[in-house]
Short mmCIF file of C-alpha atoms and ligand atoms in Angstrom, two decimals:
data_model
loop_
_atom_site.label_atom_id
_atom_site.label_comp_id
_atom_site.label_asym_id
_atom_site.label_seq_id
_atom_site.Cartn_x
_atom_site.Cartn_y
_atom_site.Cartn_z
CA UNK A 1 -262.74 98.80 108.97
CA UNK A 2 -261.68 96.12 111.43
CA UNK A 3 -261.11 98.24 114.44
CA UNK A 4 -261.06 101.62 115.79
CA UNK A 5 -259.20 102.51 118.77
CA UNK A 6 -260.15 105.50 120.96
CA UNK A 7 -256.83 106.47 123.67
CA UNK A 8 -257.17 108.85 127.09
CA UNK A 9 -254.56 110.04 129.33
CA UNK A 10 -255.02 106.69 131.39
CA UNK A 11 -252.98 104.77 128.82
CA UNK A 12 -250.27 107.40 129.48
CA UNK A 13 -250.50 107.06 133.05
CA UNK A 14 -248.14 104.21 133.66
CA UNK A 15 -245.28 105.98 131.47
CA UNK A 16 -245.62 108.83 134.23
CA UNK A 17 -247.64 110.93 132.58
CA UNK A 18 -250.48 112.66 134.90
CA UNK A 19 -254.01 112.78 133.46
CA UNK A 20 -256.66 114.88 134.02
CA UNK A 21 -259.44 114.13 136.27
CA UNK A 22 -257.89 111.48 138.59
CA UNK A 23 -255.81 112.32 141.64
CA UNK A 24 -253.45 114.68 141.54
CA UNK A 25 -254.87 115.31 137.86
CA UNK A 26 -253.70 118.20 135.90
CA UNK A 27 -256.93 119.99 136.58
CA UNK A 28 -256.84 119.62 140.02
CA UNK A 29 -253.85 121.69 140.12
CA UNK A 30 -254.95 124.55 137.08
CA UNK A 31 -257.84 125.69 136.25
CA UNK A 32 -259.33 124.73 132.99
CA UNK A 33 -260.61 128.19 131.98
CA UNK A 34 -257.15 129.87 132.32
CA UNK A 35 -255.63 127.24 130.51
CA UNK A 36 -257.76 125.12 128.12
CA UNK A 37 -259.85 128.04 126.45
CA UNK A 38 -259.99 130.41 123.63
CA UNK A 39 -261.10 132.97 126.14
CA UNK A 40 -258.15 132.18 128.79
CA UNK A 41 -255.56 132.06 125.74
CA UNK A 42 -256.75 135.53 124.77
CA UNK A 43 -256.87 137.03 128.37
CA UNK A 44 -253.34 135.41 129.17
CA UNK A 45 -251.48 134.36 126.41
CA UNK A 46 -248.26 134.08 128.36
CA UNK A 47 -249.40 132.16 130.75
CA UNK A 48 -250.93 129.34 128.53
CA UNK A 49 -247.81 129.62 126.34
CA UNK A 50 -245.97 128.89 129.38
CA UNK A 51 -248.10 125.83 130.62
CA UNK A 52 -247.99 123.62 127.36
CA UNK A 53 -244.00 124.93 127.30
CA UNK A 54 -244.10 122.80 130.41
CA UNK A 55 -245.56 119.78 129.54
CA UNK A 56 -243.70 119.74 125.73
CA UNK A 57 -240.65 120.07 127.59
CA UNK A 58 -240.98 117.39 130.15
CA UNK A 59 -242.60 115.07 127.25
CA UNK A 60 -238.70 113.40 126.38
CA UNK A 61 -238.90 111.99 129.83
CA UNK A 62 -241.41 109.78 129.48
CA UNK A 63 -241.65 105.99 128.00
CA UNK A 64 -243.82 104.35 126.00
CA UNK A 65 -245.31 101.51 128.14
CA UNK A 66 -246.52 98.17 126.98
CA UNK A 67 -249.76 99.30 125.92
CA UNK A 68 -248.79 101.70 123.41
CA UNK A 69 -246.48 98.70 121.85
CA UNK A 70 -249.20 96.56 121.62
CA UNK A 71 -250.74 98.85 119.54
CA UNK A 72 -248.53 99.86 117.49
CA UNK A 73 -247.93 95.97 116.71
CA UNK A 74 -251.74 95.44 116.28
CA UNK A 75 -251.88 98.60 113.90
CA UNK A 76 -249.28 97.12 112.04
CA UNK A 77 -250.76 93.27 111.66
CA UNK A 78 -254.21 95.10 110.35
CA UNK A 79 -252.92 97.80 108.36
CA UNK A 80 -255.87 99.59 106.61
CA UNK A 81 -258.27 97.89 109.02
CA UNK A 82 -257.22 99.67 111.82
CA UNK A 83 -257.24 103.18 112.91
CA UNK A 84 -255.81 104.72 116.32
CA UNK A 85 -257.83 107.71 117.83
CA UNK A 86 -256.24 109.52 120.91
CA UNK A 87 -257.18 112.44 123.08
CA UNK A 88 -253.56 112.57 123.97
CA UNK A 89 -251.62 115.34 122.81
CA UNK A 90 -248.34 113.36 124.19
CA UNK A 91 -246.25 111.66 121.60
CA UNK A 92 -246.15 108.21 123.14
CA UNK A 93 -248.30 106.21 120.38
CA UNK A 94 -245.69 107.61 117.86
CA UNK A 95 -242.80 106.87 119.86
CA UNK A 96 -243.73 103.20 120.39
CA UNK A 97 -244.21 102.64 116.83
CA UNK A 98 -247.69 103.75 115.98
CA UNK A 99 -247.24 105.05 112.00
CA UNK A 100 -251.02 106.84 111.66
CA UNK A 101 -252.38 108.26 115.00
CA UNK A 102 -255.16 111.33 114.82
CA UNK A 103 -254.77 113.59 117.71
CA UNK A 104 -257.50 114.86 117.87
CA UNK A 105 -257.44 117.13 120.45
CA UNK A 106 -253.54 118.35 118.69
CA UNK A 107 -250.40 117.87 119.84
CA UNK A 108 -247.81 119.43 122.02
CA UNK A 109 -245.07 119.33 119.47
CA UNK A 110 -247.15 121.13 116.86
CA UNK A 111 -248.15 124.65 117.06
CA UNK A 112 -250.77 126.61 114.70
CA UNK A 113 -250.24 130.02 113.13
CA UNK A 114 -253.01 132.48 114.49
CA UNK A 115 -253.69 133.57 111.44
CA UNK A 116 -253.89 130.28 109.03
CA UNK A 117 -255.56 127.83 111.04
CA UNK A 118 -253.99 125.00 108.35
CA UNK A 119 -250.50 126.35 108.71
CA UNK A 120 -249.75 123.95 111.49
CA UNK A 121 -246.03 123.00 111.93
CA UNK A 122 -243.35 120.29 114.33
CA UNK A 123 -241.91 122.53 117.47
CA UNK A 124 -239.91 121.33 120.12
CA UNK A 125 -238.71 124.03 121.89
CA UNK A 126 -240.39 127.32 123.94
CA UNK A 127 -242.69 129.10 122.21
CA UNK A 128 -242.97 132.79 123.04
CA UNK A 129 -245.00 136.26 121.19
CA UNK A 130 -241.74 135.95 118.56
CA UNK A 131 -242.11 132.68 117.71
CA UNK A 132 -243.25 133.00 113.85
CA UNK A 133 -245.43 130.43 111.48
CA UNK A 134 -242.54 128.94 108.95
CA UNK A 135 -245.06 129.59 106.18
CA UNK A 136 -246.43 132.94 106.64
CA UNK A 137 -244.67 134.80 109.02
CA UNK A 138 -248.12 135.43 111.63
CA UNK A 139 -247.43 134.91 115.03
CA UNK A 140 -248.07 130.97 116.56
CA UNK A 141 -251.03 129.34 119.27
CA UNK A 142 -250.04 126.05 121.04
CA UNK A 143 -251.77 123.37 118.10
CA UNK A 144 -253.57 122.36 121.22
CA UNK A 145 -257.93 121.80 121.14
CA UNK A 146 -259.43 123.67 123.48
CA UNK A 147 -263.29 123.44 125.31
CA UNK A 148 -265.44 125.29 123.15
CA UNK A 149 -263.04 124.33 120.10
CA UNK A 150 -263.83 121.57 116.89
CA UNK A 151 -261.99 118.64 117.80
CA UNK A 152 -259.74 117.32 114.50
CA UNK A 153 -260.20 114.72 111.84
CA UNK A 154 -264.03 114.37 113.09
CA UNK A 155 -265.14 113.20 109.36
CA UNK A 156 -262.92 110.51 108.95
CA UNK A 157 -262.87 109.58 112.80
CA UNK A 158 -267.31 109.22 112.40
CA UNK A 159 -266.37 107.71 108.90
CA UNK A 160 -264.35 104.82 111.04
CA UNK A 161 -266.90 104.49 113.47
CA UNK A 162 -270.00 104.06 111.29
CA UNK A 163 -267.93 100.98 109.25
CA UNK A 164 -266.08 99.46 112.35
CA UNK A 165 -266.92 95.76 113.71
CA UNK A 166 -265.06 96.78 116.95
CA UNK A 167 -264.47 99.72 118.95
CA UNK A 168 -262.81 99.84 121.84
CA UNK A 169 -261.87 102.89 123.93
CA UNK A 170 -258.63 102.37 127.06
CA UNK A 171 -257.65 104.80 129.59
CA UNK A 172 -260.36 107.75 129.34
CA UNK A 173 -263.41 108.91 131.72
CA UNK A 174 -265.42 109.29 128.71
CA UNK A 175 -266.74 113.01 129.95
CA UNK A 176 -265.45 114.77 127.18
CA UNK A 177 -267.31 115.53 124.13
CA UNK A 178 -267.14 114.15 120.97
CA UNK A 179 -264.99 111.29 122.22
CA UNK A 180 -267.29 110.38 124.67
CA UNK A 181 -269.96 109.87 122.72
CA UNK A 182 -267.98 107.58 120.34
CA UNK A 183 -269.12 104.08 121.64
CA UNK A 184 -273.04 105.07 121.14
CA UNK A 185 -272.11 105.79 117.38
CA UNK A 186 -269.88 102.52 117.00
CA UNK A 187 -273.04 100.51 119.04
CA UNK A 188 -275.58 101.90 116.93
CA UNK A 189 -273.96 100.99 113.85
CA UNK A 190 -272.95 97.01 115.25
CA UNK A 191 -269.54 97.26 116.26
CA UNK A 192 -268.54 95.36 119.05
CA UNK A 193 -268.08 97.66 122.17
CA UNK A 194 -265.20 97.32 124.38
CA UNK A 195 -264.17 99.67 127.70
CA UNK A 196 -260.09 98.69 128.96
CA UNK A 197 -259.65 100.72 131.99
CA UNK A 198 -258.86 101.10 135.78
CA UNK A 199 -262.46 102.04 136.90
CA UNK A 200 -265.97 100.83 135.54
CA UNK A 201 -267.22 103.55 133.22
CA UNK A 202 -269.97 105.37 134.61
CA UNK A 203 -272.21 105.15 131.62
CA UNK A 204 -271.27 101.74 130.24
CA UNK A 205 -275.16 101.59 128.08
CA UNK A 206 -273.18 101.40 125.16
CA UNK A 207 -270.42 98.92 126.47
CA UNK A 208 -270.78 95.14 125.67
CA UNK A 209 -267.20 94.29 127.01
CA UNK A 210 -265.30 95.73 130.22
CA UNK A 211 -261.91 94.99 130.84
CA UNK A 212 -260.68 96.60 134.34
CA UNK A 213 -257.12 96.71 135.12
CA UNK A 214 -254.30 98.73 134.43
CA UNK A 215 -253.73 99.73 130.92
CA UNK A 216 -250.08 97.84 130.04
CA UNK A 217 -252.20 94.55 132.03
CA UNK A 218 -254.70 94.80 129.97
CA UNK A 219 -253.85 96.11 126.55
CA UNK A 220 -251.81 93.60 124.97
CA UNK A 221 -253.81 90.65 126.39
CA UNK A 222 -256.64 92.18 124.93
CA UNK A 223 -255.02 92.73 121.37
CA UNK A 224 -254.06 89.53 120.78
CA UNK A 225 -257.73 88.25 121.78
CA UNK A 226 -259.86 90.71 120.13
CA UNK A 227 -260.95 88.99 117.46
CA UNK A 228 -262.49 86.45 119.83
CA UNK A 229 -265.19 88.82 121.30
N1 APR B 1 -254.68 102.07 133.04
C1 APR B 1 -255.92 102.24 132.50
N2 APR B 1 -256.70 103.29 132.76
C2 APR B 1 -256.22 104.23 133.60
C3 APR B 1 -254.94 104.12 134.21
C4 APR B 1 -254.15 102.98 133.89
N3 APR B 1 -252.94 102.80 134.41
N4 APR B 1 -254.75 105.21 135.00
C5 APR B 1 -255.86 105.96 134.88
N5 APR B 1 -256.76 105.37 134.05
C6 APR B 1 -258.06 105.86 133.63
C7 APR B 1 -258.88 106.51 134.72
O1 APR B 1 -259.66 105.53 135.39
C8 APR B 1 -259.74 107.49 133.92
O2 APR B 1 -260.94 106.87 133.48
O3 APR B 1 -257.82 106.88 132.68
C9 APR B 1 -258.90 107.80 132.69
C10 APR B 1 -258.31 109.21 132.65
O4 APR B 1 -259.37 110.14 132.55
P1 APR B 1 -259.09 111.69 132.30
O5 APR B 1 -258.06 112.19 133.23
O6 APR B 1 -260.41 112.37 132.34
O7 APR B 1 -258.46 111.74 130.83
P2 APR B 1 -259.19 111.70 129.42
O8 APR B 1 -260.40 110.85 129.46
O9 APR B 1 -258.14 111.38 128.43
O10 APR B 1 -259.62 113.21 129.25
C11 APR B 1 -260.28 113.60 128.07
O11 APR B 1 -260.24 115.88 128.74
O12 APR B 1 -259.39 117.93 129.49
C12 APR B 1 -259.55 117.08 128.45
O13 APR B 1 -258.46 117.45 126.47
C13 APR B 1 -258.30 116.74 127.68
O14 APR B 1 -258.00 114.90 126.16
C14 APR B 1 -258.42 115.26 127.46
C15 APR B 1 -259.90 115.00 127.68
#
């Protein structure tokens, strides 16, 4: 494996998209426990129903930017040798072109059946207590990781990372665990480390390259140079 690519809300940012942690940040404005947690799904499930409703519904709004092009073009020049990681649960990577992306914290326009966690299905629209899995009838969850939840596709995402000469992650604080502790793996096993974001990381131990600017700068610049590091 060539390269591994690791995505955060920051490559998002410039298609309008707010993330997380930074200004005006999603969590500034809810509160992670009512909203991204088993245990605030099961107190309220209305409520966090209603908050991913939101952000699938406002998701046809948004572009692409340059960054998730450049990827999708880079995927596409290495094929097999590539593989695209992203925290997002947005549908930009797809929507530029990307043809294999593992969300691995879900997606918006999924949802899960509550009974069958493999029963996962494409939604679009509101979801609500009727809304039904396709396949078995049970009632649905937003197809959405949550704290305290198994992030998806870990085996072949550590698979990637053990075999990878370079690994670069764009756009994410690297505070959230397992991605965050991707680039230690990827070090330890001699890939080439690279960081592409706004802000110096503030554990960059495991970080050989940092590229600071604003993801659709910096992104395609940096794919068509990688293999020079
Ligand atoms: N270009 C590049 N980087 C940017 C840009 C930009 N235009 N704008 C913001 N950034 C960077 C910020 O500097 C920050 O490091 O993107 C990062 C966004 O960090 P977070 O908001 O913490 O998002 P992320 O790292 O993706 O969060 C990880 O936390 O709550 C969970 O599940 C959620 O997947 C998410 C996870």
């Amino acid at each position: 494996m060539k390269l591994v690519v690791l995505t955060g809300a920051g490559i998002s940012a410039e298609s309008g998209l707010r993330t997380f942690r930074g200004h005006d940040g999603l969590w500034e404005n809810e509160p992670i426990e009512a909203v991204a947690t088993p245990e605030g799904y099961y107190r309220d499930k209305k409520r966090v129903r209603d908050f991913y409703n939101g952000l699938r519904k406002g998701l046809p709004q948004y572009e692409p930017n340059a960054a998730h092009v450049a990827l999708a073009k880079l995927g596409d020049q290495l094929g097999d040798d590539f593989l695209l990681v992203t925290q997002n649960v947005d549908d930009l990577h797809e929507r530029a072109g990307s043809k294999r992306v593992l969300h691995m914290h879900g997606e918006l326009n999924q949802l899960r059946c509550e009974k069958h966690e493999n029963h996962v299905f494409p939604f679009t629209g509101e979801e609500d207590e009727t809304t039904r899995c396709p396949l078995c009838g049970a009632s649905t969850r937003p197809h959405i990781v949550w704290f305290g939840e198994i992030p998806l596709y870990m085996d072949s995402i550590e698979n990637a990372l053990n075999h990878c000469e370079h690994f670069v992650y764009i756009g994410t604080s690297s505070v959230v665990y397992p991605a965050a502790g991707f680039k230690r793996i990827a070090h330890a096993h001699g890939a080439h480390v690279t960081c592409l974001n706004l802000e110096v990381d503030s554990d960059d131990s495991f970080t050989d390259t940092f590229v600071e600017g604003k993801a659709s700068d910096i992104v395609p610049v940096w794919c068509q140079n990688f293999n020079t590091f």
